Coordinates of C-alpha atoms in Angstrom, one line a residue:
Chain G
M48 CA 18.2 -67.1 -44.8
Q49 CA 17.6 -63.4 -44.3
E50 CA 17.8 -61.0 -47.2
S51 CA 20.7 -58.5 -47.4
I52 CA 19.6 -54.9 -47.8
L53 CA 23.1 -53.4 -47.9
E54 CA 26.5 -54.9 -48.6
L55 CA 29.9 -53.2 -48.5
E56 CA 32.8 -55.0 -50.1
D57 CA 36.4 -53.8 -49.5
V58 CA 35.1 -50.2 -49.4
A59 CA 37.5 -47.3 -48.9
I60 CA 36.1 -44.0 -47.7
G61 CA 37.5 -40.5 -47.5
Y62 CA 37.4 -37.0 -48.9
G63 CA 39.0 -36.2 -52.3
S64 CA 42.3 -38.1 -52.2
R65 CA 42.4 -38.3 -48.4
L66 CA 41.7 -41.8 -47.2
V67 CA 39.9 -42.0 -43.8
L68 CA 39.3 -45.7 -43.6
G69 CA 39.8 -48.7 -45.9
G70 CA 39.0 -52.4 -46.1
I71 CA 35.4 -52.0 -44.9
N72 CA 33.3 -55.2 -45.3
F73 CA 29.9 -55.9 -43.8
S74 CA 26.4 -56.6 -44.8
L75 CA 23.1 -55.5 -43.2
Q76 CA 20.1 -57.8 -43.2
R77 CA 16.6 -56.5 -43.8
G78 CA 14.9 -55.6 -40.5
S79 CA 18.1 -55.3 -38.5
F80 CA 19.0 -52.6 -36.0
T81 CA 22.7 -51.7 -36.1
G82 CA 24.8 -49.3 -34.1
L83 CA 27.8 -47.6 -35.6
L84 CA 30.4 -46.7 -33.0
G85 CA 33.8 -45.2 -33.0
S86 CA 35.9 -42.3 -31.5
N87 CA 35.9 -38.8 -33.0
G88 CA 37.5 -38.8 -36.5
A89 CA 37.2 -42.6 -36.8
G90 CA 35.1 -42.1 -40.0
K91 CA 31.5 -42.8 -38.7
S92 CA 29.9 -39.8 -40.5
T93 CA 32.0 -40.4 -43.6
L94 CA 30.9 -44.0 -43.7
I95 CA 27.2 -43.0 -43.4
K96 CA 27.6 -40.3 -46.1
T97 CA 29.3 -42.8 -48.4
I98 CA 26.4 -45.3 -47.9
L99 CA 24.0 -42.4 -48.6
R100 CA 25.9 -41.6 -51.9
I101 CA 26.6 -38.0 -50.6
I102 CA 30.4 -38.8 -50.8
P103 CA 31.6 -41.3 -53.5
P104 CA 33.6 -44.2 -52.1
L105 CA 37.4 -44.1 -52.9
G106 CA 37.3 -47.8 -53.7
G107 CA 35.3 -51.0 -53.3
R108 CA 31.6 -51.6 -53.9
V109 CA 28.5 -50.5 -52.0
T110 CA 25.5 -52.6 -53.1
F111 CA 21.9 -52.2 -52.2
G112 CA 19.3 -55.0 -52.4
E113 CA 16.0 -54.4 -54.2
T114 CA 12.5 -54.2 -52.8
G115 CA 9.8 -55.5 -55.2
G116 CA 12.1 -54.7 -58.2
R117 CA 12.5 -51.1 -57.2
P118 CA 15.7 -49.5 -55.8
Q119 CA 16.0 -49.1 -52.0
V120 CA 14.8 -45.8 -50.5
L121 CA 17.2 -44.3 -47.9
G122 CA 15.9 -42.2 -45.1
Y123 CA 18.5 -39.9 -43.6
V124 CA 18.5 -38.1 -40.2
P125 CA 21.5 -35.7 -40.3
Q126 CA 23.1 -34.0 -37.3
R127 CA 20.6 -31.3 -36.5
E128 CA 23.3 -28.6 -36.3
A129 CA 23.8 -29.1 -40.0
L130 CA 20.5 -27.3 -40.7
D131 CA 20.4 -23.5 -40.8
S132 CA 17.8 -21.8 -38.5
I133 CA 17.5 -18.8 -40.9
F134 CA 14.9 -20.8 -42.9
L135 CA 11.4 -20.0 -41.7
L136 CA 10.1 -23.5 -42.1
S137 CA 7.4 -25.1 -39.9
S138 CA 7.9 -28.6 -38.6
F139 CA 5.3 -29.8 -41.1
E140 CA 7.1 -28.2 -44.0
V141 CA 10.3 -29.8 -43.0
V142 CA 8.6 -33.2 -42.8
L143 CA 6.9 -32.6 -46.2
M144 CA 10.4 -32.3 -47.7
G145 CA 10.7 -36.0 -47.3
A146 CA 8.1 -36.5 -50.0
C147 CA 10.1 -34.5 -52.5
G148 CA 11.6 -37.7 -54.0
R149 CA 8.0 -38.8 -55.1
V150 CA 6.7 -35.5 -56.4
R151 CA 8.1 -34.6 -59.7
P152 CA 9.7 -31.1 -60.3
G153 CA 7.0 -28.5 -61.2
R154 CA 4.3 -30.5 -59.3
F155 CA 2.9 -29.5 -56.0
F156 CA 2.4 -31.7 -52.9
G157 CA -1.0 -33.3 -53.1
R158 CA -3.4 -34.4 -50.3
V159 CA -1.8 -37.9 -50.1
E160 CA 1.6 -36.6 -49.4
R161 CA 0.3 -34.0 -46.9
D162 CA -1.7 -36.7 -45.1
W163 CA 1.4 -38.9 -45.0
A164 CA 3.5 -36.1 -43.5
H165 CA 0.9 -35.6 -40.8
H166 CA 0.9 -39.4 -40.2
C167 CA 4.7 -39.3 -39.8
L168 CA 4.5 -36.5 -37.3
R169 CA 1.9 -38.5 -35.3
E170 CA 4.2 -41.6 -35.5
T171 CA 7.0 -39.6 -33.9
G172 CA 4.7 -37.9 -31.3
T173 CA 5.3 -34.5 -32.8
D174 CA 1.9 -33.7 -34.4
D175 CA 1.3 -31.0 -31.8
L176 CA 4.5 -29.3 -33.2
S177 CA 3.5 -29.3 -36.8
R178 CA 2.8 -25.5 -37.0
R179 CA 5.8 -24.5 -34.8
P180 CA 8.8 -23.0 -36.5
F181 CA 11.4 -25.8 -36.8
A182 CA 14.2 -23.4 -35.7
Q183 CA 12.5 -22.7 -32.4
L184 CA 12.2 -26.4 -31.3
S185 CA 14.3 -27.9 -28.6
G186 CA 17.1 -30.4 -29.6
G187 CA 15.0 -33.5 -28.8
Q188 CA 11.9 -32.1 -30.6
R189 CA 14.0 -31.3 -33.7
Q190 CA 15.5 -34.7 -33.7
R191 CA 12.0 -36.3 -33.6
V192 CA 10.8 -34.0 -36.4
L193 CA 13.9 -35.0 -38.5
I194 CA 13.0 -38.7 -37.9
A195 CA 9.5 -37.9 -39.1
R196 CA 11.0 -36.4 -42.2
A197 CA 13.1 -39.5 -42.8
L198 CA 9.9 -41.6 -42.4
A199 CA 8.1 -39.4 -44.9
T200 CA 10.5 -40.8 -47.6
R201 CA 8.9 -44.2 -46.9
P202 CA 12.4 -45.6 -46.3
D203 CA 13.6 -49.2 -46.6
L204 CA 16.8 -48.3 -44.7
L205 CA 16.9 -45.5 -42.0
L206 CA 20.3 -43.9 -41.4
L207 CA 20.8 -41.6 -38.4
D208 CA 23.9 -39.6 -37.7
E209 CA 24.2 -39.1 -33.9
P210 CA 20.5 -38.6 -33.2
T211 CA 21.1 -38.2 -29.4
A212 CA 24.1 -35.8 -29.5
G213 CA 23.7 -32.7 -27.4
I214 CA 20.3 -33.5 -26.0
D215 CA 19.3 -34.1 -22.4
A216 CA 18.7 -37.6 -20.9
A217 CA 14.9 -37.4 -21.1
A218 CA 15.0 -36.4 -24.8
T219 CA 17.6 -39.1 -25.5
Q220 CA 15.3 -41.7 -23.9
A221 CA 12.4 -40.5 -26.0
V222 CA 14.4 -40.7 -29.2
M223 CA 15.7 -44.1 -28.5
D224 CA 12.2 -45.4 -27.5
L225 CA 10.9 -44.1 -30.7
L226 CA 13.6 -45.8 -32.8
R227 CA 13.0 -49.1 -30.9
R228 CA 9.3 -48.9 -31.5
L229 CA 9.8 -48.1 -35.3
H230 CA 12.1 -51.1 -35.5
Q231 CA 9.8 -53.4 -33.7
E232 CA 6.4 -52.4 -35.2
Q233 CA 7.4 -51.5 -38.7
H234 CA 10.5 -53.9 -39.0
L235 CA 12.4 -50.9 -40.3
T236 CA 16.1 -51.5 -41.0
I237 CA 18.1 -49.0 -39.0
L238 CA 21.8 -48.0 -39.0
M239 CA 22.6 -45.4 -36.3
V240 CA 25.8 -43.6 -35.4
N241 CA 25.9 -43.1 -31.7
H242 CA 28.5 -42.2 -29.0
D243 CA 26.3 -43.4 -26.2
L244 CA 27.3 -47.0 -25.4
A245 CA 24.5 -47.5 -22.9
A246 CA 21.8 -46.4 -25.4
V247 CA 23.3 -48.5 -28.2
R248 CA 23.5 -51.6 -25.9
K249 CA 19.8 -51.3 -25.0
S250 CA 18.5 -50.8 -28.5
V251 CA 20.6 -52.4 -31.3
E252 CA 21.1 -56.0 -32.3
Q253 CA 24.5 -55.7 -33.9
V254 CA 27.4 -53.2 -33.8
I255 CA 29.9 -51.9 -36.3
W256 CA 32.9 -50.5 -34.4
L257 CA 35.5 -48.3 -36.1
H258 CA 38.6 -48.5 -34.0
Q259 CA 42.2 -47.5 -35.0
G260 CA 41.7 -48.2 -38.7
Q261 CA 39.9 -51.5 -38.0
V262 CA 36.2 -52.3 -38.7
L263 CA 34.8 -54.7 -36.1
F264 CA 31.3 -56.1 -36.8
G265 CA 29.3 -58.5 -34.6
P266 CA 26.2 -59.0 -32.4
V267 CA 25.8 -56.5 -29.6
G268 CA 26.1 -59.1 -26.8
E269 CA 29.5 -60.1 -28.1
L270 CA 31.0 -56.8 -29.2
L271 CA 29.8 -54.7 -26.3
S272 CA 30.6 -57.3 -23.6
R273 CA 32.7 -56.0 -20.7
E274 CA 35.7 -58.1 -21.7
K275 CA 35.5 -57.1 -25.4
I276 CA 35.3 -53.4 -24.6
E277 CA 38.3 -53.8 -22.2
E278 CA 40.2 -55.6 -25.0
I279 CA 39.3 -53.0 -27.7
M280 CA 39.9 -50.0 -25.5
E281 CA 42.9 -51.5 -23.9
L282 CA 41.7 -50.5 -20.4
E283 CA 40.2 -52.0 -17.3
L284 CA 36.7 -51.3 -16.3
D285 CA 35.7 -51.1 -12.6
Chain V
M179 CA -1.9 11.0 -54.0
D180 CA -2.0 13.4 -57.0
T181 CA 1.6 12.5 -57.8
L182 CA 0.8 8.8 -57.6
R183 CA -2.2 9.3 -59.9
E184 CA 0.0 11.2 -62.3
I185 CA 2.8 8.6 -62.5
L186 CA 0.3 5.7 -62.9
D187 CA -1.5 7.4 -65.8
P188 CA -1.0 5.3 -68.9
H189 CA -0.1 8.5 -70.8
F190 CA 2.6 9.5 -68.3
L191 CA 5.8 10.3 -70.2
L192 CA 8.0 8.2 -67.9
R193 CA 5.6 5.3 -67.6
N194 CA 8.1 2.8 -68.8
S195 CA 10.4 3.9 -66.0
V196 CA 7.6 3.4 -63.5
Y197 CA 6.9 -0.1 -64.9
V198 CA 10.5 -1.1 -64.8
S199 CA 10.9 0.2 -61.3
L200 CA 7.9 -1.8 -60.2
L201 CA 9.2 -5.0 -61.9
V202 CA 12.6 -4.6 -60.3
G203 CA 10.9 -3.9 -57.0
F204 CA 8.9 -7.2 -57.1
A205 CA 11.5 -9.5 -58.8
C206 CA 14.7 -8.6 -57.0
P207 CA 13.5 -9.4 -53.5
A208 CA 12.1 -12.8 -54.7
I209 CA 15.6 -13.8 -55.8
G210 CA 17.3 -11.9 -52.9
I211 CA 15.5 -14.3 -50.5
F212 CA 17.7 -17.1 -51.7
L213 CA 20.8 -15.0 -51.4
I214 CA 19.9 -14.4 -47.7
L215 CA 18.8 -18.0 -47.0
R216 CA 22.1 -19.3 -48.5
R217 CA 24.0 -16.6 -46.6
L218 CA 25.4 -15.1 -49.8
I219 CA 24.7 -11.5 -49.0
F220 CA 28.2 -10.4 -50.1
M221 CA 27.4 -12.0 -53.5
G222 CA 24.3 -9.8 -53.7
V223 CA 26.7 -6.8 -53.4
A224 CA 29.3 -8.0 -55.8
L225 CA 27.2 -9.5 -58.6
P226 CA 25.5 -6.2 -59.6
Q227 CA 28.9 -4.5 -59.7
I228 CA 30.2 -7.4 -61.9
S229 CA 27.2 -7.1 -64.1
S230 CA 27.8 -3.4 -64.6
T231 CA 31.4 -4.2 -65.5
G232 CA 30.0 -6.6 -68.2
I233 CA 27.8 -3.8 -69.5
A234 CA 30.8 -1.4 -69.6
F235 CA 32.9 -4.1 -71.3
A236 CA 30.2 -4.5 -74.0
F237 CA 30.1 -0.8 -74.6
S238 CA 33.9 -0.7 -74.8
L239 CA 34.3 -3.4 -77.5
P240 CA 35.1 -0.8 -80.2
A241 CA 37.5 1.1 -78.0
L242 CA 39.3 -2.2 -77.2
G243 CA 39.5 -3.0 -80.9
L244 CA 37.5 -6.2 -80.4
I245 CA 34.7 -5.0 -82.7
S246 CA 35.0 -2.4 -85.4
H247 CA 33.2 1.0 -85.0
T248 CA 31.4 0.2 -88.2
H249 CA 30.0 -3.0 -86.8
F250 CA 29.1 -1.3 -83.5
A251 CA 27.3 1.5 -85.4
H252 CA 25.4 -1.2 -87.3
F253 CA 24.3 -2.7 -84.0
A254 CA 23.7 0.8 -82.5
G255 CA 20.0 0.1 -82.2
D256 CA 20.7 -3.1 -80.3
E257 CA 23.3 -1.6 -78.0
R258 CA 21.1 -2.3 -75.0
L259 CA 20.9 -6.0 -76.1
L260 CA 24.7 -6.1 -76.4
A261 CA 24.9 -4.6 -72.9
F262 CA 22.4 -7.2 -71.6
V263 CA 24.5 -10.0 -73.1
G264 CA 27.7 -8.4 -71.6
G265 CA 26.1 -8.1 -68.1
L266 CA 24.6 -11.6 -68.2
G267 CA 27.8 -13.1 -69.5
F268 CA 30.0 -11.5 -66.8
T269 CA 27.4 -12.4 -64.0
I270 CA 27.1 -16.0 -65.0
A271 CA 30.8 -16.4 -65.4
A272 CA 31.4 -14.9 -62.0
L273 CA 28.8 -17.2 -60.4
L274 CA 30.3 -20.3 -62.0
L275 CA 33.8 -19.2 -61.0
L276 CA 32.7 -18.6 -57.4
A277 CA 30.8 -21.9 -57.3
F278 CA 33.8 -23.8 -58.7
L279 CA 36.2 -22.2 -56.1
E280 CA 33.7 -23.0 -53.3
R281 CA 33.5 -26.7 -54.3
R282 CA 37.3 -26.8 -54.2
G283 CA 36.9 -25.6 -50.6
R284 CA 40.1 -23.6 -50.4
G285 CA 40.4 -20.0 -49.2
L286 CA 37.8 -17.6 -47.8
V287 CA 34.5 -17.1 -49.7
E288 CA 34.3 -13.5 -48.4
G289 CA 37.8 -12.8 -49.6
R290 CA 37.0 -14.0 -53.1
V291 CA 33.7 -12.1 -53.3
G292 CA 35.3 -9.0 -51.9
T293 CA 38.2 -9.1 -54.4
M294 CA 35.8 -9.6 -57.3
Y295 CA 33.7 -6.6 -56.1
V296 CA 36.7 -4.3 -55.9
L297 CA 38.2 -5.5 -59.2
A298 CA 34.8 -5.1 -60.9
G299 CA 34.4 -1.6 -59.6
A300 CA 37.9 -0.6 -60.8
W301 CA 37.4 -2.1 -64.2
S302 CA 34.0 -0.4 -64.7
I303 CA 35.7 2.9 -64.2
L304 CA 38.8 2.0 -66.4
L305 CA 36.6 0.8 -69.2
L306 CA 34.5 3.9 -69.1
V307 CA 37.2 6.7 -68.9
K308 CA 38.5 6.1 -72.5
N309 CA 35.1 5.3 -73.9
P310 CA 32.9 7.9 -75.6
M311 CA 29.9 5.5 -75.5
G312 CA 30.2 5.3 -71.7
E313 CA 29.6 9.0 -71.4
R314 CA 26.2 8.6 -73.2
G315 CA 24.4 6.9 -70.4
L316 CA 26.5 4.4 -68.5
L317 CA 27.5 6.8 -65.8
D318 CA 23.8 7.7 -65.3
L319 CA 23.1 3.9 -65.1
L320 CA 25.8 3.5 -62.4
R321 CA 24.3 6.4 -60.5
G322 CA 20.9 4.8 -60.6
E323 CA 19.1 7.3 -62.9
I324 CA 15.9 5.6 -64.2
I325 CA 14.7 8.1 -66.8
A326 CA 14.4 6.8 -70.4
V327 CA 13.5 3.2 -70.7
P328 CA 12.7 2.2 -74.3
D329 CA 9.9 -0.3 -75.0
P330 CA 12.2 -3.2 -76.0
E331 CA 14.0 -2.9 -72.7
L332 CA 10.7 -2.9 -70.8
W333 CA 9.7 -6.1 -72.7
L334 CA 13.1 -7.7 -72.0
T335 CA 12.6 -6.9 -68.3
L336 CA 9.1 -8.2 -68.3
L337 CA 9.9 -11.5 -70.1
S338 CA 13.0 -12.1 -68.1
F339 CA 11.3 -11.5 -64.7
G340 CA 8.3 -13.4 -65.9
F341 CA 10.5 -16.4 -66.6
V342 CA 12.3 -16.0 -63.2
G343 CA 9.0 -15.7 -61.3
L344 CA 7.5 -18.7 -63.0
S345 CA 10.6 -20.8 -62.4
L346 CA 10.6 -19.8 -58.7
F347 CA 6.9 -20.6 -58.3
L348 CA 7.1 -24.0 -60.1
F349 CA 10.4 -25.3 -58.6
Q350 CA 10.1 -23.7 -55.2
K351 CA 10.2 -27.0 -53.4
E352 CA 13.4 -28.1 -55.2
F353 CA 15.2 -24.8 -54.7
L354 CA 14.2 -24.8 -51.0
L355 CA 15.3 -28.5 -50.5
V356 CA 18.8 -28.0 -52.1
S357 CA 19.2 -24.8 -50.2
F358 CA 18.1 -26.1 -46.8
D359 CA 19.5 -29.6 -46.9
P360 CA 21.6 -30.5 -50.0
E361 CA 22.7 -33.8 -48.4
M362 CA 19.0 -34.8 -47.9
A363 CA 18.4 -33.8 -51.6
V364 CA 21.2 -36.2 -52.7
T365 CA 19.6 -39.1 -50.8
L366 CA 16.3 -38.3 -52.6
K367 CA 18.3 -38.6 -55.9
K368 CA 18.0 -34.9 -56.7
N369 CA 20.7 -33.5 -58.9
V370 CA 21.9 -30.8 -56.5
L371 CA 24.5 -29.4 -58.9
A372 CA 22.0 -29.0 -61.7
W373 CA 19.4 -27.3 -59.4
D374 CA 22.1 -25.0 -57.9
L375 CA 23.2 -24.0 -61.4
F376 CA 19.6 -23.4 -62.4
L377 CA 19.1 -21.1 -59.4
F378 CA 22.4 -19.3 -60.1
V379 CA 21.3 -18.7 -63.7
L380 CA 18.0 -17.2 -62.4
I381 CA 20.0 -15.0 -60.0
G382 CA 22.4 -14.0 -62.8
L383 CA 19.5 -13.2 -65.2
T384 CA 17.6 -11.1 -62.6
I385 CA 20.7 -9.2 -61.6
S386 CA 21.8 -8.5 -65.2
V387 CA 18.4 -7.3 -66.3
A388 CA 18.0 -5.2 -63.2
V389 CA 21.4 -3.6 -63.5
L390 CA 20.8 -2.8 -67.1
S391 CA 17.5 -1.1 -66.2
V392 CA 18.2 0.6 -62.9
G393 CA 22.0 0.2 -62.2
P394 CA 24.0 -1.7 -59.5
L395 CA 23.1 0.4 -56.5
V396 CA 19.3 0.0 -56.9
T397 CA 19.7 -3.6 -57.8
F398 CA 21.7 -4.3 -54.6
G399 CA 19.2 -2.4 -52.6
F400 CA 16.1 -4.3 -53.9
L401 CA 17.9 -7.7 -53.7
L402 CA 18.7 -7.5 -50.0
I403 CA 16.8 -4.8 -48.0
P404 CA 13.2 -6.0 -48.6
P405 CA 14.0 -9.6 -47.7
L406 CA 16.0 -8.5 -44.6
T407 CA 13.1 -6.3 -43.6
A408 CA 10.5 -9.0 -44.2
R409 CA 12.7 -11.5 -42.3
L410 CA 12.2 -9.4 -39.1
V411 CA 8.4 -9.9 -39.1
A412 CA 7.6 -12.9 -41.2
R413 CA 6.6 -16.2 -39.4
N414 CA 6.9 -18.6 -42.4
M415 CA 8.4 -18.9 -45.9
R416 CA 5.1 -17.8 -47.6
Q417 CA 4.9 -14.6 -45.5
F418 CA 8.6 -14.0 -46.1
S419 CA 8.3 -14.2 -49.9
L420 CA 5.0 -12.2 -50.1
L421 CA 6.1 -9.5 -47.7
A422 CA 9.6 -9.1 -49.3
C423 CA 8.1 -8.7 -52.8
S424 CA 5.3 -6.4 -51.6
L425 CA 7.8 -4.2 -49.7
G426 CA 10.0 -4.1 -52.8
G427 CA 7.1 -3.2 -55.2
G428 CA 5.6 -0.7 -52.7
A429 CA 8.9 1.0 -52.1
A430 CA 9.6 1.2 -55.9
L431 CA 6.3 2.9 -56.5
L432 CA 6.5 5.3 -53.5
G433 CA 10.2 6.0 -54.2
F434 CA 9.4 6.9 -57.8
A435 CA 6.6 9.2 -56.7
I436 CA 8.8 11.0 -54.1
A437 CA 11.7 11.3 -56.5
Y438 CA 9.4 12.7 -59.2
R439 CA 7.8 15.1 -56.8
L440 CA 11.0 16.4 -55.3
D441 CA 13.1 16.1 -58.5
Y442 CA 15.5 13.6 -57.0
P443 CA 17.2 10.7 -58.8
V444 CA 14.9 7.7 -58.5
G445 CA 17.4 5.0 -57.6
P446 CA 19.0 6.6 -54.6
T447 CA 15.5 7.7 -53.4
D448 CA 14.3 4.1 -53.6
V449 CA 17.2 2.8 -51.7
A450 CA 16.9 5.5 -49.0
L451 CA 13.2 4.7 -48.6
L452 CA 14.0 1.0 -48.3
G453 CA 16.6 1.8 -45.6
F454 CA 14.0 3.9 -43.8
L455 CA 11.5 1.0 -43.9
Y456 CA 14.1 -1.4 -42.7
G457 CA 15.0 0.9 -39.8
A458 CA 11.3 1.4 -38.9
A459 CA 10.6 -2.3 -39.0
F460 CA 13.7 -3.0 -36.8
L461 CA 12.8 -0.4 -34.3
G462 CA 9.2 -1.4 -34.3
K463 CA 10.0 -5.1 -33.7
H464 CA 12.6 -4.6 -31.0
G465 CA 10.6 -1.7 -29.4
L466 CA 7.6 -4.0 -29.2
D467 CA 9.7 -6.8 -27.7
W468 CA 11.2 -4.4 -25.2
F469 CA 7.7 -3.1 -24.1
G470 CA 6.5 -6.7 -24.0
R471 CA 9.3 -7.7 -21.6
R472 CA 8.9 -4.6 -19.5
F473 CA 5.1 -5.1 -19.3
A474 CA 5.6 -8.9 -18.5
G475 CA 8.1 -7.9 -15.8
K476 CA 5.6 -5.8 -14.0

């Protein structure tokens, strides 16, 4: 039996007293690759932020498994528009931020953390961008640098909020190839919000679909079959 | 050069004023960088004004009947300390109030900051008009006259800015992380609220001490103009910080020399010089870009 890395029991999510979605139940197995789908306003980003503890849940329980007796480390790739370009940070400096959780306040980044940041840049194919200002990178390049930053946290679970939104087809392909490779080679557990059904179908193993206040959870072959999509969306596909 | 040599002489009569100008010139841009990075420029305008209202309030305690004239006379030697406490108290209170209102997420931030600025300006004047203590020096302070700086005030400035500088140096990565990506900071189990409060206390302390020494106009000038100028030419955060502080320190020294030579008030001279440097950097950068494009076109 596979080990559970994340479990949500009857979780309700929202902001303040405003409920966005309730009755959320699912569990992610270690090493799984899950897509989180839903229309605008369905609560995808709110759910990701609740799992990340950025927003407290309005009800229910979010439980994380343990790795060797230590709490799970969460790697987060936010929507890239959330980061202000006024900061004069190089790609390397952005990636190095991922190591902040391991370096105590008042201490400086040592050789080990710097080498690890360079390793993460190489893993994502962005080592040639390490000196470039983060604000001047293209959408796809920024996304790969942000994935490198999430890897720099040495995560047990990687959560991505729309990593392919607003980038061209080639960059989308590069990002999805990278995520597939990280999942296959490092057995990284990934939960990814994505609008792109085709990209999700090609990469993930299971899907969480937030639709009209319901949470559907199942294997990709079942939930993203033509018949199921027609049923969920109440439409006919040519 | 003779003027510079004269004002840097250890026996120069106004040496404390030179040292305080230099300290403000180096420290304010270091903290102003965070006001710019967090897009809180309006706060950089309002907080010095609020701090000066706190100073005016402290000096008005006897006139308001909150402290007896006898007690105030007893503390007369420490009146600057009282003013420092008043300025710091008002600044921190304003910062906490603004932070609380921002977390509630209602209304316009600019509206709140603008209202605070106007109210602080009005109350500074109202507190001063009926206050004999105010006439003794506060109006000079508000005008940015940096003439007589007693030794204890120099030490207060040095210790306060030393603490601020050391904190910024030691906790730079935490302040940058919570400013750049607070959500990421939460996922790394950083206490974002505590780090934000610590940064706000450093901002409040710097502004209160600077306003007490050089007044709100000069404080505002040094908080924002050197970082804005440095932002035009810097390529990374290290260059940004070093350039902003160097510009601030350099302008403070040069401004003092010009003001001393031409018998101008130091504060407005400093700010005018900073404005000139900003204009020169802006024109230089955009002029070079224009020539570059024109040359590349041919």
